[in-house]
PDB file of C-alpha atoms in Angstrom:
ATOM      1  CA  MET Q 245     114.855  90.580 103.328  1.00 85.00           C
ATOM      2  CA  GLU Q 246     111.741  88.593 104.180  1.00 86.00           C
ATOM      3  CA  LEU Q 247     109.113  87.165 101.835  1.00 86.00           C
ATOM      4  CA  ARG Q 248     106.576  89.217 103.769  1.00 85.00           C
ATOM      5  CA  GLN Q 249     108.357  92.418 102.686  1.00 90.00           C
ATOM      6  CA  MET Q 250     108.365  91.253  99.077  1.00 91.00           C
ATOM      7  CA  ARG Q 251     104.623  90.642  99.279  1.00 88.00           C
ATOM      8  CA  TYR Q 252     104.183  94.134 100.709  1.00 90.00           C
ATOM      9  CA  TYR Q 253     106.142  95.629  97.819  1.00 93.00           C
ATOM     10  CA  VAL Q 254     104.215  93.653  95.200  1.00 92.00           C
ATOM     11  CA  ALA Q 255     100.930  94.892  96.702  1.00 89.00           C
ATOM     12  CA  VAL Q 256     102.075  98.528  96.485  1.00 92.00           C
ATOM     13  CA  ALA Q 257     103.400  98.008  92.952  1.00 92.00           C
ATOM     14  CA  GLU Q 258     100.086  96.520  91.844  1.00 89.00           C
ATOM     15  CA  GLU Q 259      97.902  99.154  93.514  1.00 89.00           C
ATOM     16  CA  LEU Q 260     100.285 102.088  92.880  1.00 91.00           C
ATOM     17  CA  HIS Q 261      98.911 103.524  96.127  1.00 91.00           C
ATOM     18  CA  PHE Q 262     100.015 102.956  99.727  1.00 91.00           C
ATOM     19  CA  GLY Q 263      96.550 103.406 101.228  1.00 88.00           C
ATOM     20  CA  ARG Q 264      94.847 100.893  98.933  1.00 86.00           C
ATOM     21  CA  ALA Q 265      97.697  98.402  99.319  1.00 87.00           C
ATOM     22  CA  ALA Q 266      97.594  98.729 103.118  1.00 84.00           C
ATOM     23  CA  ALA Q 267      93.837  98.127 103.119  1.00 78.00           C
ATOM     24  CA  HIS Q 268      94.314  95.017 100.965  1.00 73.00           C
ATOM     25  CA  LEU Q 269      97.031  93.729 103.291  1.00 76.00           C
ATOM     26  CA  HIS Q 270      95.063  94.681 106.431  1.00 68.00           C
ATOM     27  CA  ILE Q 271      97.974  96.626 107.924  1.00 78.00           C
ATOM     28  CA  SER Q 272      98.363 100.335 108.638  1.00 83.00           C
ATOM     29  CA  THR Q 273      99.692 102.660 105.949  1.00 87.00           C
ATOM     30  CA  PRO Q 274     102.616 103.876 108.155  1.00 89.00           C
ATOM     31  CA  THR Q 275     103.648 100.251 108.794  1.00 88.00           C
ATOM     32  CA  LEU Q 276     103.580  99.488 105.074  1.00 90.00           C
ATOM     33  CA  SER Q 277     105.548 102.618 104.211  1.00 91.00           C
ATOM     34  CA  GLN Q 278     108.168 101.783 106.833  1.00 92.00           C
ATOM     35  CA  GLN Q 279     108.592  98.255 105.462  1.00 92.00           C
ATOM     36  CA  ILE Q 280     109.025  99.495 101.877  1.00 93.00           C
ATOM     37  CA  LYS Q 281     111.621 102.053 102.991  1.00 94.00           C
ATOM     38  CA  GLN Q 282     113.499  99.245 104.751  1.00 93.00           C
ATOM     39  CA  VAL Q 283     113.535  97.249 101.495  1.00 94.00           C
ATOM     40  CA  GLU Q 284     114.821 100.297  99.601  1.00 94.00           C
ATOM     41  CA  ARG Q 285     117.566 100.846 102.184  1.00 93.00           C
ATOM     42  CA  GLU Q 286     118.644  97.209 101.931  1.00 94.00           C
ATOM     43  CA  ILE Q 287     118.760  97.334  98.122  1.00 94.00           C
ATOM     44  CA  GLY Q 288     120.397 100.746  98.145  1.00 94.00           C
ATOM     45  CA  THR Q 289     118.168 102.572  95.680  1.00 94.00           C
ATOM     46  CA  PRO Q 290     114.615 103.974  95.475  1.00 94.00           C
ATOM     47  CA  LEU Q 291     112.043 101.566  94.057  1.00 95.00           C
ATOM     48  CA  LEU Q 292     109.090 103.949  94.076  1.00 94.00           C
ATOM     49  CA  ILE Q 293     108.484 107.587  93.226  1.00 93.00           C
ATOM     50  CA  ARG Q 294     105.995 108.975  95.728  1.00 92.00           C
ATOM     51  CA  HIS Q 295     103.611 111.805  94.829  1.00 89.00           C
ATOM     52  CA  SER Q 296     100.251 113.144  96.007  1.00 85.00           C
ATOM     53  CA  ARG Q 297      98.209 110.850  93.709  1.00 86.00           C
ATOM     54  CA  GLY Q 298     100.031 107.651  94.672  1.00 88.00           C
ATOM     55  CA  VAL Q 299     103.300 106.107  93.496  1.00 92.00           C
ATOM     56  CA  GLU Q 300     105.040 104.991  90.328  1.00 92.00           C
ATOM     57  CA  LEU Q 301     107.827 102.487  89.910  1.00 94.00           C
ATOM     58  CA  THR Q 302     111.402 103.444  89.128  1.00 94.00           C
ATOM     59  CA  VAL Q 303     113.336 101.414  86.575  1.00 95.00           C
ATOM     60  CA  ALA Q 304     114.928  99.514  89.465  1.00 95.00           C
ATOM     61  CA  GLY Q 305     111.476  99.090  91.001  1.00 94.00           C
ATOM     62  CA  LYS Q 306     110.163  97.378  87.867  1.00 94.00           C
ATOM     63  CA  VAL Q 307     113.095  94.962  87.871  1.00 95.00           C
ATOM     64  CA  PHE Q 308     112.581  94.185  91.564  1.00 94.00           C
ATOM     65  CA  LEU Q 309     108.843  93.633  90.987  1.00 93.00           C
ATOM     66  CA  ASP Q 310     109.556  90.943  88.374  1.00 93.00           C
ATOM     67  CA  HIS Q 311     112.034  89.125  90.613  1.00 94.00           C
ATOM     68  CA  ALA Q 312     109.936  89.508  93.773  1.00 92.00           C
ATOM     69  CA  THR Q 313     106.895  88.021  92.011  1.00 90.00           C
ATOM     70  CA  CYS Q 314     108.956  85.052  90.825  1.00 91.00           C
ATOM     71  CA  THR Q 315     110.517  84.567  94.274  1.00 92.00           C
ATOM     72  CA  ILE Q 316     107.134  84.515  96.021  1.00 84.00           C
ATOM     73  CA  ALA Q 317     105.761  82.023  93.493  1.00 83.00           C
ATOM     74  CA  ALA Q 318     108.867  79.820  93.889  1.00 88.00           C
ATOM     75  CA  ALA Q 319     108.558  79.862  97.679  1.00 83.00           C
ATOM     76  CA  GLU Q 320     104.924  78.800  97.467  1.00 76.00           C
ATOM     77  CA  ARG Q 321     105.777  75.964  95.080  1.00 80.00           C
ATOM     78  CA  ALA Q 322     108.580  74.827  97.384  1.00 83.00           C
ATOM     79  CA  LEU Q 323     106.215  74.605 100.336  1.00 74.00           C
ATOM     80  CA  THR Q 324     103.491  72.810  98.380  1.00 71.00           C
ATOM     81  CA  GLU Q 325     105.795  70.251  96.756  1.00 78.00           C
ATOM     82  CA  THR Q 326     107.725  69.547  99.959  1.00 82.00           C
ATOM     83  CA  ARG Q 327     104.505  68.922 101.875  1.00 68.00           C
ATOM     84  CA  ARG Q 328     103.225  66.669  99.111  1.00 71.00           C
ATOM     85  CA  THR Q 329     106.486  64.676  99.076  1.00 77.00           C
ATOM     86  CA  ALA Q 330     106.348  64.260 102.842  1.00 73.00           C
ATOM     87  CA  GLY Q 331     102.784  62.988 102.621  1.00 63.00           C
ATOM     88  CA  LEU Q 332     101.436  65.936 104.586  1.00 64.00           C
ATOM     89  CA  GLY Q 333      97.918  67.102 104.120  1.00 63.00           C
ATOM     90  CA  GLU Q 334      96.916  70.585 103.134  1.00 71.00           C
ATOM     91  CA  PRO Q 335      97.703  72.993 106.009  1.00 82.00           C
ATOM     92  CA  GLN Q 336      94.453  74.193 107.545  1.00 87.00           C
ATOM     93  CA  LEU Q 337      93.289  76.766 110.066  1.00 92.00           C
ATOM     94  CA  ARG Q 338      89.804  76.359 111.523  1.00 92.00           C
ATOM     95  CA  LEU Q 339      88.886  79.926 112.333  1.00 94.00           C
ATOM     96  CA  GLY Q 340      86.081  80.560 114.784  1.00 93.00           C
ATOM     97  CA  LEU Q 341      83.820  83.158 113.187  1.00 91.00           C
ATOM     98  CA  LEU Q 342      82.114  85.050 115.999  1.00 92.00           C
ATOM     99  CA  ASN Q 343      78.496  86.033 115.386  1.00 88.00           C
ATOM    100  CA  GLY Q 344      78.251  89.799 114.939  1.00 88.00           C
ATOM    101  CA  VAL Q 345      82.000  90.433 114.705  1.00 91.00           C
ATOM    102  CA  PRO Q 346      83.070  93.245 112.325  1.00 90.00           C
ATOM    103  CA  GLY Q 347      83.664  91.620 108.960  1.00 88.00           C
ATOM    104  CA  TRP Q 348      87.102  93.181 108.508  1.00 88.00           C
ATOM    105  CA  LEU Q 349      88.539  91.326 111.538  1.00 90.00           C
ATOM    106  CA  PRO Q 350      88.240  87.672 110.393  1.00 90.00           C
ATOM    107  CA  ALA Q 351      89.081  88.848 106.868  1.00 88.00           C
ATOM    108  CA  ALA Q 352      92.318  90.379 108.180  1.00 87.00           C
ATOM    109  CA  LEU Q 353      93.243  87.197 110.042  1.00 90.00           C
ATOM    110  CA  GLU Q 354      92.454  85.033 107.021  1.00 89.00           C
ATOM    111  CA  ASN Q 355      94.505  87.263 104.733  1.00 85.00           C
ATOM    112  CA  LEU Q 356      97.491  87.278 107.080  1.00 86.00           C
ATOM    113  CA  ALA Q 357      97.334  83.523 107.600  1.00 88.00           C
ATOM    114  CA  SER Q 358      97.373  83.056 103.819  1.00 85.00           C
ATOM    115  CA  GLN Q 359     100.359  85.374 103.518  1.00 82.00           C
ATOM    116  CA  ARG Q 360     102.363  83.524 106.148  1.00 83.00           C
ATOM    117  CA  SER Q 361     101.245  80.021 105.143  1.00 84.00           C
ATOM    118  CA  PRO Q 362     100.736  80.125 101.362  1.00 80.00           C
ATOM    119  CA  GLY Q 363      98.349  77.477 100.135  1.00 79.00           C
ATOM    120  CA  CYS Q 364      96.722  76.965 103.515  1.00 86.00           C
ATOM    121  CA  LYS Q 365      92.991  76.332 103.780  1.00 87.00           C
ATOM    122  CA  ILE Q 366      90.969  78.594 106.066  1.00 92.00           C
ATOM    123  CA  THR Q 367      87.781  76.970 107.339  1.00 91.00           C
ATOM    124  CA  PRO Q 368      85.391  79.353 109.126  1.00 92.00           C
ATOM    125  CA  VAL Q 369      83.288  77.907 111.959  1.00 92.00           C
ATOM    126  CA  ALA Q 370      80.479  80.193 113.149  1.00 92.00           C
ATOM    127  CA  GLY Q 371      79.201  80.496 116.699  1.00 92.00           C
ATOM    128  CA  THR Q 372      78.681  82.670 119.762  1.00 93.00           C
ATOM    129  CA  THR Q 373      81.432  83.406 122.282  1.00 95.00           C
ATOM    130  CA  ALA Q 374      80.288  80.500 124.458  1.00 94.00           C
ATOM    131  CA  GLU Q 375      80.193  78.168 121.464  1.00 94.00           C
ATOM    132  CA  GLN Q 376      83.613  79.333 120.259  1.00 94.00           C
ATOM    133  CA  LEU Q 377      85.193  78.623 123.640  1.00 94.00           C
ATOM    134  CA  ALA Q 378      83.531  75.213 123.827  1.00 93.00           C
ATOM    135  CA  MET Q 379      84.831  74.323 120.364  1.00 93.00           C
ATOM    136  CA  LEU Q 380      88.283  75.574 121.316  1.00 92.00           C
ATOM    137  CA  ALA Q 381      88.315  73.369 124.414  1.00 90.00           C
ATOM    138  CA  SER Q 382      87.186  70.337 122.404  1.00 89.00           C
ATOM    139  CA  GLY Q 383      89.712  70.984 119.625  1.00 89.00           C
ATOM    140  CA  ASP Q 384      87.090  71.755 116.962  1.00 91.00           C
ATOM    141  CA  VAL Q 385      88.591  75.175 116.150  1.00 93.00           C
ATOM    142  CA  ASP Q 386      92.221  76.308 116.120  1.00 93.00           C
ATOM    143  CA  LEU Q 387      91.681  80.041 116.612  1.00 95.00           C
ATOM    144  CA  ALA Q 388      88.524  81.468 118.157  1.00 95.00           C
ATOM    145  CA  LEU Q 389      87.271  85.029 117.975  1.00 95.00           C
ATOM    146  CA  ILE Q 390      85.441  85.981 121.175  1.00 95.00           C
ATOM    147  CA  ARG Q 391      84.028  88.953 123.051  1.00 95.00           C
ATOM    148  CA  THR Q 392      85.588  89.738 126.401  1.00 94.00           C
ATOM    149  CA  PRO Q 393      85.356  89.549 129.318  1.00 94.00           C
ATOM    150  CA  ALA Q 394      85.026  85.775 129.111  1.00 94.00           C
ATOM    151  CA  THR Q 395      85.861  82.787 131.300  1.00 93.00           C
ATOM    152  CA  LEU Q 396      88.513  80.853 129.395  1.00 91.00           C
ATOM    153  CA  PRO Q 397      89.099  77.092 129.273  1.00 87.00           C
ATOM    154  CA  THR Q 398      92.320  75.852 130.854  1.00 86.00           C
ATOM    155  CA  ALA Q 399      95.543  76.095 128.814  1.00 88.00           C
ATOM    156  CA  THR Q 400      94.141  78.907 126.655  1.00 91.00           C
ATOM    157  CA  THR Q 401      95.985  82.001 125.462  1.00 89.00           C
ATOM    158  CA  VAL Q 402      94.033  85.134 124.604  1.00 91.00           C
ATOM    159  CA  LYS Q 403      95.072  88.356 122.874  1.00 90.00           C
ATOM    160  CA  HIS Q 404      92.877  91.427 122.482  1.00 90.00           C
ATOM    161  CA  LEU Q 405      92.650  92.670 118.903  1.00 90.00           C
ATOM    162  CA  ALA Q 406      90.113  95.465 118.584  1.00 89.00           C
ATOM    163  CA  GLU Q 407      87.119  97.172 120.118  1.00 91.00           C
ATOM    164  CA  GLU Q 408      84.152  99.233 119.022  1.00 93.00           C
ATOM    165  CA  GLU Q 409      81.724 101.451 120.871  1.00 94.00           C
ATOM    166  CA  LEU Q 410      78.250 100.072 121.490  1.00 95.00           C
ATOM    167  CA  GLY Q 411      75.262 102.372 121.518  1.00 95.00           C
ATOM    168  CA  VAL Q 412      71.496 102.224 121.118  1.00 95.00           C
ATOM    169  CA  LEU Q 413      69.798 100.938 117.973  1.00 93.00           C
ATOM    170  CA  LEU Q 414      66.232 102.099 117.441  1.00 93.00           C
ATOM    171  CA  THR Q 415      63.791 102.688 114.617  1.00 93.00           C
ATOM    172  CA  ALA Q 416      63.567 106.045 112.879  1.00 91.00           C
ATOM    173  CA  THR Q 417      60.050 106.488 114.327  1.00 91.00           C
ATOM    174  CA  HIS Q 418      61.084 105.820 117.936  1.00 93.00           C
ATOM    175  CA  PRO Q 419      60.539 108.736 120.398  1.00 91.00           C
ATOM    176  CA  LEU Q 420      64.273 108.803 121.208  1.00 93.00           C
ATOM    177  CA  ALA Q 421      65.288 109.012 117.552  1.00 92.00           C
ATOM    178  CA  ALA Q 422      65.093 112.805 117.567  1.00 91.00           C
ATOM    179  CA  GLY Q 423      67.960 113.092 120.055  1.00 91.00           C
ATOM    180  CA  THR Q 424      71.644 112.904 119.248  1.00 92.00           C
ATOM    181  CA  GLU Q 425      72.604 111.017 122.427  1.00 94.00           C
ATOM    182  CA  ILE Q 426      70.816 108.626 124.795  1.00 94.00           C
ATOM    183  CA  THR Q 427      71.117 109.139 128.533  1.00 95.00           C
ATOM    184  CA  LEU Q 428      71.158 106.195 130.925  1.00 94.00           C
ATOM    185  CA  ALA Q 429      67.827 107.359 132.340  1.00 93.00           C
ATOM    186  CA  GLN Q 430      66.269 107.283 128.855  1.00 93.00           C
ATOM    187  CA  LEU Q 431      67.837 103.918 128.154  1.00 92.00           C
ATOM    188  CA  ARG Q 432      66.358 102.407 131.317  1.00 91.00           C
ATOM    189  CA  ALA Q 433      62.870 103.678 130.481  1.00 92.00           C
ATOM    190  CA  HIS Q 434      62.491 101.540 127.363  1.00 92.00           C
ATOM    191  CA  GLU Q 435      62.259  97.819 126.745  1.00 91.00           C
ATOM    192  CA  LEU Q 436      65.601  96.352 125.700  1.00 91.00           C
ATOM    193  CA  ILE Q 437      65.639  93.391 123.319  1.00 91.00           C
ATOM    194  CA  TRP Q 438      69.086  91.840 123.415  1.00 89.00           C
ATOM    195  CA  ILE Q 439      71.088  88.651 123.041  1.00 90.00           C
ATOM    196  CA  ASN Q 440      70.575  85.546 125.154  1.00 90.00           C
ATOM    197  CA  ARG Q 441      72.881  85.629 128.191  1.00 92.00           C
ATOM    198  CA  ALA Q 442      74.085  82.096 127.427  1.00 93.00           C
ATOM    199  CA  ALA Q 443      75.729  83.368 124.232  1.00 93.00           C
ATOM    200  CA  ALA Q 444      78.350  85.353 126.179  1.00 94.00           C
ATOM    201  CA  PRO Q 445      77.632  85.259 129.939  1.00 94.00           C
ATOM    202  CA  ASP Q 446      80.559  87.388 131.167  1.00 95.00           C
ATOM    203  CA  PHE Q 447      80.168  89.987 128.441  1.00 95.00           C
ATOM    204  CA  TYR Q 448      76.408  90.117 129.031  1.00 93.00           C
ATOM    205  CA  ASP Q 449      76.763  90.546 132.816  1.00 94.00           C
ATOM    206  CA  ASP Q 450      79.447  93.201 132.426  1.00 94.00           C
ATOM    207  CA  ALA Q 451      77.280  95.199 130.034  1.00 93.00           C
ATOM    208  CA  ILE Q 452      74.207  95.021 132.266  1.00 91.00           C
ATOM    209  CA  HIS Q 453      76.306  96.025 135.271  1.00 92.00           C
ATOM    210  CA  ARG Q 454      77.700  99.054 133.439  1.00 92.00           C
ATOM    211  CA  LEU Q 455      74.271 100.220 132.329  1.00 92.00           C
ATOM    212  CA  GLY Q 456      72.249  99.128 135.379  1.00 87.00           C
ATOM    213  CA  GLY Q 457      68.480  98.901 135.905  1.00 83.00           C
ATOM    214  CA  LEU Q 458      67.503  97.998 132.362  1.00 89.00           C
ATOM    215  CA  ARG Q 459      64.038  96.832 131.327  1.00 89.00           C
ATOM    216  CA  ILE Q 460      65.221  93.650 129.648  1.00 90.00           C
ATOM    217  CA  SER Q 461      62.699  91.965 127.380  1.00 89.00           C
ATOM    218  CA  PRO Q 462      62.003  88.242 127.874  1.00 88.00           C
ATOM    219  CA  THR Q 463      62.401  88.035 124.094  1.00 82.00           C
ATOM    220  CA  THR Q 464      66.027  87.370 123.122  1.00 84.00           C
ATOM    221  CA  MET Q 465      67.615  87.346 119.693  1.00 81.00           C
ATOM    222  CA  SER Q 466      70.862  86.427 117.995  1.00 82.00           C
ATOM    223  CA  HIS Q 467      73.038  89.299 116.768  1.00 78.00           C
ATOM    224  CA  SER Q 468      71.782  88.822 113.231  1.00 77.00           C
ATOM    225  CA  GLN Q 469      68.129  89.047 114.360  1.00 84.00           C
ATOM    226  CA  LEU Q 470      68.289  92.133 116.591  1.00 82.00           C
ATOM    227  CA  ARG Q 471      67.812  94.653 113.813  1.00 78.00           C
ATOM    228  CA  SER Q 472      64.818  92.734 112.418  1.00 81.00           C
ATOM    229  CA  ALA Q 473      63.279  92.560 115.903  1.00 84.00           C
ATOM    230  CA  LEU Q 474      63.211  96.355 116.118  1.00 86.00           C
ATOM    231  CA  LEU Q 475      61.260  96.619 112.892  1.00 83.00           C
ATOM    232  CA  VAL Q 476      58.568  94.466 114.518  1.00 83.00           C
ATOM    233  CA  ARG Q 477      58.716  95.961 118.037  1.00 83.00           C
ATOM    234  CA  ARG Q 478      59.173  99.605 117.096  1.00 85.00           C
ATOM    235  CA  ASP Q 479      58.794 100.849 120.672  1.00 86.00           C
ATOM    236  CA  ALA Q 480      61.756  98.755 121.855  1.00 90.00           C
ATOM    237  CA  ILE Q 481      65.488  99.370 121.607  1.00 93.00           C
ATOM    238  CA  THR Q 482      68.594  97.219 121.446  1.00 92.00           C
ATOM    239  CA  LEU Q 483      72.342  97.609 121.861  1.00 93.00           C
ATOM    240  CA  GLY Q 484      74.825  97.363 119.030  1.00 91.00           C
ATOM    241  CA  SER Q 485      77.443  99.077 116.921  1.00 91.00           C
ATOM    242  CA  ARG Q 486      76.848 101.797 114.389  1.00 91.00           C
ATOM    243  CA  ARG Q 487      77.541  99.176 111.673  1.00 89.00           C
ATOM    244  CA  ALA Q 488      73.928  97.989 111.998  1.00 87.00           C
ATOM    245  CA  ALA Q 489      72.406 101.401 111.269  1.00 89.00           C
ATOM    246  CA  ASP Q 490      70.649 102.303 108.019  1.00 87.00           C
ATOM    247  CA  ASP Q 491      67.660 104.383 106.913  1.00 85.00           C
ATOM    248  CA  ASP Q 492      65.185 102.337 108.974  1.00 86.00           C
ATOM    249  CA  VAL Q 493      67.307 101.619 112.073  1.00 90.00           C
ATOM    250  CA  LEU Q 494      69.315 104.430 113.631  1.00 93.00           C
ATOM    251  CA  TRP Q 495      72.296 104.359 115.993  1.00 95.00           C
ATOM    252  CA  ARG Q 496      72.691 106.736 118.895  1.00 96.00           C
ATOM    253  CA  PRO Q 497      75.649 106.897 121.329  1.00 96.00           C
ATOM    254  CA  ILE Q 498      75.067 106.428 125.045  1.00 95.00           C
ATOM    255  CA  GLU Q 499      76.049 109.364 127.220  1.00 94.00           C
ATOM    256  CA  GLY Q 500      79.590 108.880 128.525  1.00 93.00           C
ATOM    257  CA  SER Q 501      80.290 105.946 126.152  1.00 92.00           C
ATOM    258  CA  PRO Q 502      80.053 103.350 128.948  1.00 93.00           C
ATOM    259  CA  LEU Q 503      79.884 100.270 126.728  1.00 94.00           C
ATOM    260  CA  HIS Q 504      82.311  98.735 124.240  1.00 94.00           C
ATOM    261  CA  ALA Q 505      82.564  95.370 122.501  1.00 93.00           C
ATOM    262  CA  ARG Q 506      86.111  94.071 122.872  1.00 94.00           C
ATOM    263  CA  TYR Q 507      87.197  91.368 120.465  1.00 94.00           C
ATOM    264  CA  ALA Q 508      89.985  88.912 121.161  1.00 93.00           C
ATOM    265  CA  ALA Q 509      91.672  85.902 119.590  1.00 93.00           C
ATOM    266  CA  ALA Q 510      91.928  82.776 121.738  1.00 94.00           C
ATOM    267  CA  TRP Q 511      93.835  79.583 121.084  1.00 93.00           C
ATOM    268  CA  ARG Q 512      95.034  76.498 122.924  1.00 91.00           C
ATOM    269  CA  THR Q 513      98.477  77.022 124.409  1.00 87.00           C
ATOM    270  CA  ASP Q 514      99.500  73.481 123.443  1.00 86.00           C
ATOM    271  CA  SER Q 515      98.367  73.761 119.797  1.00 87.00           C
ATOM    272  CA  ARG Q 516     100.837  72.480 117.211  1.00 84.00           C
ATOM    273  CA  ASN Q 517      98.958  73.812 114.198  1.00 87.00           C
ATOM    274  CA  PRO Q 518     101.668  75.216 111.864  1.00 86.00           C
ATOM    275  CA  VAL Q 519      99.345  77.816 110.308  1.00 89.00           C
ATOM    276  CA  LEU Q 520      98.386  79.073 113.766  1.00 90.00           C
ATOM    277  CA  HIS Q 521     102.036  79.291 114.805  1.00 86.00           C
ATOM    278  CA  ALA Q 522     103.000  81.151 111.634  1.00 84.00           C
ATOM    279  CA  LEU Q 523     100.163  83.611 112.227  1.00 85.00           C
ATOM    280  CA  LEU Q 524     100.657  84.237 115.936  1.00 78.00           C
ATOM    281  CA  VAL Q 525     104.144  83.417 117.107  1.00 56.00           C
ATOM    282  CA  SER Q 526     106.337  85.628 114.940  1.00 44.00           C
ATOM    283  CA  PRO Q 527     106.120  88.461 115.738  1.00 46.00           C
ATOM    284  CA  GLY Q 528     102.677  87.983 117.295  1.00 42.00           C
ATOM    285  CA  LEU Q 529      99.350  89.753 117.302  1.00 51.00           C
ATOM    286  CA  THR Q 530      99.378  93.418 118.268  1.00 49.00           C
ATOM    287  CA  PRO Q 531      96.291  94.689 120.118  1.00 44.00           C
ATOM    288  CA  VAL Q 532      94.645  97.573 118.291  1.00 42.00           C
ATOM    289  CA  ARG Q 533      91.707  99.932 118.725  1.00 40.00           C
ATOM    290  CA  LYS Q 534      91.389 100.881 115.060  1.00 40.00           C
ATOM    291  CA  ARG Q 535      90.433  98.943 111.985  1.00 39.00           C
ATOM    292  CA  VAL Q 536      93.873  97.358 111.562  1.00 39.00           C
ATOM    293  CA  VAL Q 537      95.588  94.207 112.762  1.00 43.00           C
ATOM    294  CA  ASP Q 538      99.357  94.573 112.637  1.00 42.00           C
ATOM    295  CA  LEU Q 539     101.337  91.347 112.880  1.00 39.00           C
TER     296      LEU Q 539
END
């Protein structure tokens, strides 16, 4: 039995619900359920009683919860005290926080790194895809989140993690707001305010190629500024995910769904960072399309 499985069980026992525990752990509910069943098979008795409202602990499950909690705490103390005795500094992962990335993705990586390297320090370093890759090449970040396609520095490993559909963002008063879908012809007829190409050159060129013939505004914005720009230039549009939509700024899909943002983790192949290795090497990142990162 692995410490990871004990942590999974403790999360379920605390939440008394597989769905909530899976969301907290940033893994899928089926994966969590499978791991708990494996623990029960190894012990030889049910630990949980499953019903439609959630779960409750059996008598054996309560005993295992007490011991699992103590075991996890003891393992964390062992790591901390051994490192201190050896004169090692606090383990740290400098995580490149990509501008505009869905918030759940870096949160999932941070949570998993903390699970696999208890007591580690996660230091977020913000930047665009181009900035993340430059910091990775210079050794200023250990793990970079980027949008692909992207030209990678030498000796870099990349793994795709997730993707989301990009559509059109526009104000509620825009002429195209009445429609439920934006055609390419409609898209090309309106001024597009978007990111600076230097922020992610390959991603930018790929998107423009897929959409073709766009009226690109000379005004460029960072991801965080695009929504605000529309409220000033109400006749313009931009590209983004439905996450940016609200009562004032609407999201509409593009006909045929030609554009997606694909997010990937990148790291130096020769990195010796122990937190990075614990996070990535065993068993490794699994590419996903949904809001889950299974390790």
